[in-house]
Amino acid sequence: MLYQNSIEGIEPEMLVGFFDGWPTPPSPETHLKLLKNSSTVVLAIDKDTDRVVGFITAVSDGVLSAYIPFLEVLPEYKNRGIGKELVHRMMAELAEIYMIDLCCDDDLVPYYKRFGMIKANGMLLRNYEKQSGI
Ligand SMILES: CC(C)(COP(=O)(O)OP(=O)(O)OC[C@H]1O[C@@H](n2cnc3c(N)ncnc32)[C@H](O)[C@@H]1OP(=O)(O)O)[C@@H](O)C(=O)NCCC(=O)NCCS
């Protein structure tokens, strides 16, 4: 598995299969735009297939705070430690930042606790008609 902290060399065709379970997922082109516009990305790439198989993003003010909106590993690549590696690499990238926040479902609380994160409350608003992105 190859890990990289940029979108260099990434084409939309390499970004197929993400946003699992989303009724109206963003297209691979929109996914690439999302990666490009993020403050920090880490990608896991299967060199055998030249396919991105996992990604994590952060958006940050570069001073005090960062938010991690996305972490996903393709279903067929789960439970091999790829998610863990992506989180570790992102935490290393954000090591100088005071606040690192994310929201997750209850079942993932133990997962993120392993990285030293603590449980807090989150508040959400969703414009479902915009789920494919802009
Ligand atoms: C969460 C996710 C990124 C983990 O990726 P991964 O590469 O499989 O993770 P790792 O191999 O590092 O760790 C696997 C561990 O996470 C646990 N895990 C993964 N998803 C879980 C879930 N939804 N609920 C509880 N545990 C979960 C596995 O049971 C496994 O536990 P173990 O180490 O005790 O065996 C991946 O399951 C995924 O893409 N899920 C869908 C998207 C998602 O929920 N993203 C997080 C948004 S906050």
Tab-separated table of N, CA and C and ligand atoms in Angstrom, residues 3 18-20 22 53-55 67-75 77-87 102-112 114-115, ligand 1:
chain	number	residue	atom	x	y	z
A	3	TYR	N	1.040	5.354	0.566
A	3	TYR	CA	0.328	6.475	1.193
A	3	TYR	C	0.924	7.769	0.676
A	18	PHE	N	-16.264	5.146	-3.466
A	18	PHE	CA	-16.358	5.782	-2.147
A	18	PHE	C	-17.783	6.316	-1.875
A	19	PHE	N	-17.966	6.846	-0.694
A	19	PHE	CA	-19.260	7.341	-0.216
A	19	PHE	C	-20.286	6.203	-0.217
A	20	ASP	N	-19.802	5.072	0.270
A	20	ASP	CA	-20.597	3.852	0.365
A	20	ASP	C	-21.882	4.114	1.155
A	22	TRP	N	-24.245	6.208	0.459
A	22	TRP	CA	-24.862	7.527	0.259
A	22	TRP	C	-25.884	7.417	-0.886
A	53	VAL	N	-7.801	3.536	-2.386
A	53	VAL	CA	-8.633	2.589	-1.633
A	53	VAL	C	-9.006	3.133	-0.252
A	54	GLY	N	-8.435	4.288	0.097
A	54	GLY	CA	-8.788	4.915	1.369
A	54	GLY	C	-8.368	6.370	1.351
A	55	PHE	N	-9.119	7.196	2.080
A	55	PHE	CA	-8.733	8.608	2.148
A	55	PHE	C	-9.207	9.220	3.457
A	67	TYR	N	-10.742	20.266	11.376
A	67	TYR	CA	-11.891	19.351	11.421
A	67	TYR	C	-11.657	18.244	10.399
A	68	ILE	N	-11.967	17.036	10.802
A	68	ILE	CA	-11.796	15.889	9.904
A	68	ILE	C	-13.181	15.462	9.406
A	69	PRO	N	-13.551	15.883	8.196
A	69	PRO	CA	-14.881	15.543	7.706
A	69	PRO	C	-14.995	14.119	7.177
A	70	PHE	N	-13.903	13.602	6.584
A	70	PHE	CA	-14.007	12.305	5.898
A	70	PHE	C	-12.865	11.356	6.236
A	71	LEU	N	-13.255	10.134	6.504
A	71	LEU	CA	-12.326	8.996	6.573
A	71	LEU	C	-13.095	7.826	5.997
A	72	GLU	N	-12.558	7.225	4.954
A	72	GLU	CA	-13.242	6.068	4.377
A	72	GLU	C	-12.231	5.126	3.748
A	73	VAL	N	-12.484	3.856	3.946
A	73	VAL	CA	-11.700	2.803	3.305
A	73	VAL	C	-12.685	1.952	2.501
A	74	LEU	N	-12.330	1.618	1.276
A	74	LEU	CA	-13.233	0.821	0.431
A	74	LEU	C	-13.559	-0.500	1.124
A	75	PRO	N	-14.808	-0.963	0.998
A	75	PRO	CA	-15.246	-2.166	1.727
A	75	PRO	C	-14.277	-3.344	1.616
A	77	TYR	N	-11.218	-3.423	1.319
A	77	TYR	CA	-9.894	-3.155	1.915
A	77	TYR	C	-9.974	-2.904	3.424
A	78	LYS	N	-11.171	-3.060	3.979
A	78	LYS	CA	-11.341	-2.787	5.413
A	78	LYS	C	-10.647	-3.830	6.279
A	79	ASN	N	-10.411	-3.456	7.520
A	79	ASN	CA	-9.836	-4.351	8.543
A	79	ASN	C	-8.435	-4.834	8.221
A	80	ARG	N	-7.690	-4.013	7.501
A	80	ARG	CA	-6.279	-4.324	7.237
A	80	ARG	C	-5.367	-3.253	7.823
A	81	GLY	N	-5.941	-2.378	8.643
A	81	GLY	CA	-5.122	-1.336	9.271
A	81	GLY	C	-4.944	-0.093	8.413
A	82	ILE	N	-5.640	-0.023	7.283
A	82	ILE	CA	-5.481	1.143	6.402
A	82	ILE	C	-6.077	2.392	7.061
A	83	GLY	N	-7.255	2.250	7.667
A	83	GLY	CA	-7.865	3.378	8.361
A	83	GLY	C	-6.959	3.902	9.475
A	84	LYS	N	-6.413	2.979	10.237
A	84	LYS	CA	-5.506	3.343	11.333
A	84	LYS	C	-4.299	4.124	10.811
A	85	GLU	N	-3.729	3.658	9.719
A	85	GLU	CA	-2.567	4.332	9.124
A	85	GLU	C	-2.946	5.728	8.623
A	86	LEU	N	-4.118	5.828	8.010
A	86	LEU	CA	-4.575	7.139	7.524
A	86	LEU	C	-4.749	8.115	8.688
A	87	VAL	N	-5.355	7.638	9.784
A	87	VAL	CA	-5.561	8.518	10.943
A	87	VAL	C	-4.214	8.912	11.542
A	102	LEU	N	-13.793	15.778	15.126
A	102	LEU	CA	-14.578	15.069	14.114
A	102	LEU	C	-15.869	14.597	14.756
A	103	CYS	N	-16.822	14.248	13.927
A	103	CYS	CA	-18.069	13.658	14.398
A	103	CYS	C	-18.147	12.225	13.902
A	104	CYS	N	-18.697	11.350	14.716
A	104	CYS	CA	-18.871	9.962	14.269
A	104	CYS	C	-20.064	9.341	14.974
A	105	ASP	N	-20.500	8.204	14.441
A	105	ASP	CA	-21.576	7.452	15.085
A	105	ASP	C	-21.034	6.781	16.351
A	106	ASP	N	-21.958	6.398	17.231
A	106	ASP	CA	-21.567	5.787	18.509
A	106	ASP	C	-20.650	4.572	18.332
A	107	ASP	N	-20.917	3.767	17.282
A	107	ASP	CA	-20.133	2.525	17.140
A	107	ASP	C	-18.652	2.792	16.854
A	108	LEU	N	-18.339	3.975	16.369
A	108	LEU	CA	-16.934	4.296	16.068
A	108	LEU	C	-16.209	5.021	17.207
A	109	VAL	N	-16.920	5.288	18.289
A	109	VAL	CA	-16.276	5.978	19.429
A	109	VAL	C	-15.064	5.183	19.937
A	110	PRO	N	-15.193	3.862	20.137
A	110	PRO	CA	-14.003	3.104	20.596
A	110	PRO	C	-12.851	3.160	19.591
A	111	TYR	N	-13.191	3.194	18.306
A	111	TYR	CA	-12.161	3.277	17.256
A	111	TYR	C	-11.328	4.551	17.426
A	112	TYR	N	-11.996	5.691	17.560
A	112	TYR	CA	-11.267	6.963	17.668
A	112	TYR	C	-10.612	7.139	19.041
A	114	ARG	N	-8.929	4.990	20.470
A	114	ARG	CA	-7.602	4.378	20.330
A	114	ARG	C	-6.535	5.378	19.890
A	115	PHE	N	-6.988	6.468	19.261
A	115	PHE	CA	-6.039	7.496	18.815
A	115	PHE	C	-5.926	8.632	19.841
B	1	LIG	C1	-14.066	3.348	9.788
B	1	LIG	C2	-13.135	2.857	8.675
B	1	LIG	C3	-12.488	4.040	7.984
B	1	LIG	C4	-12.059	1.974	9.289
B	1	LIG	O1	-11.168	1.595	8.254
B	1	LIG	P1	-10.322	0.244	8.331
B	1	LIG	O2	-9.204	0.342	7.387
B	1	LIG	O3	-11.217	-0.923	8.216
B	1	LIG	O4	-9.795	0.378	9.834
B	1	LIG	P2	-8.659	-0.417	10.565
B	1	LIG	O5	-8.271	-1.630	9.774
B	1	LIG	O6	-7.631	0.535	10.982
B	1	LIG	O7	-9.401	-0.840	11.905
B	1	LIG	C5	-10.390	-1.800	11.857
B	1	LIG	C6	-11.094	-1.792	13.205
B	1	LIG	O8	-12.113	-0.810	13.192
B	1	LIG	C7	-13.332	-1.380	13.576
B	1	LIG	N1	-14.448	-0.722	12.889
B	1	LIG	C8	-14.511	-0.293	11.641
B	1	LIG	N2	-15.724	0.219	11.390
B	1	LIG	C9	-16.416	0.135	12.523
B	1	LIG	C10	-17.712	0.497	12.892
B	1	LIG	N3	-18.563	1.084	12.052
B	1	LIG	N4	-18.092	0.266	14.146
B	1	LIG	C11	-17.269	-0.313	15.033
B	1	LIG	N5	-16.022	-0.703	14.736
B	1	LIG	C12	-15.613	-0.456	13.483
B	1	LIG	C13	-13.197	-2.813	13.112
B	1	LIG	O9	-14.094	-3.654	13.815
B	1	LIG	C14	-11.749	-3.115	13.470
B	1	LIG	O10	-11.630	-3.398	14.839
B	1	LIG	P3	-10.419	-4.329	15.414
B	1	LIG	O11	-9.145	-3.574	15.154
B	1	LIG	O12	-10.741	-4.458	16.859
B	1	LIG	O13	-10.495	-5.598	14.632
B	1	LIG	C15	-13.907	2.004	7.623
B	1	LIG	O14	-14.585	0.960	8.291
B	1	LIG	C16	-14.890	2.791	6.797
B	1	LIG	O15	-14.547	3.328	5.756
B	1	LIG	N6	-16.155	2.875	7.248
B	1	LIG	C17	-17.188	3.574	6.518
B	1	LIG	C18	-17.017	5.077	6.582
B	1	LIG	C19	-16.958	5.584	7.994
B	1	LIG	O16	-17.726	5.191	8.875
B	1	LIG	N7	-16.005	6.497	8.218
B	1	LIG	C20	-15.804	7.156	9.483
B	1	LIG	C21	-16.590	8.409	9.500
B	1	LIG	S1	-16.450	9.208	11.075
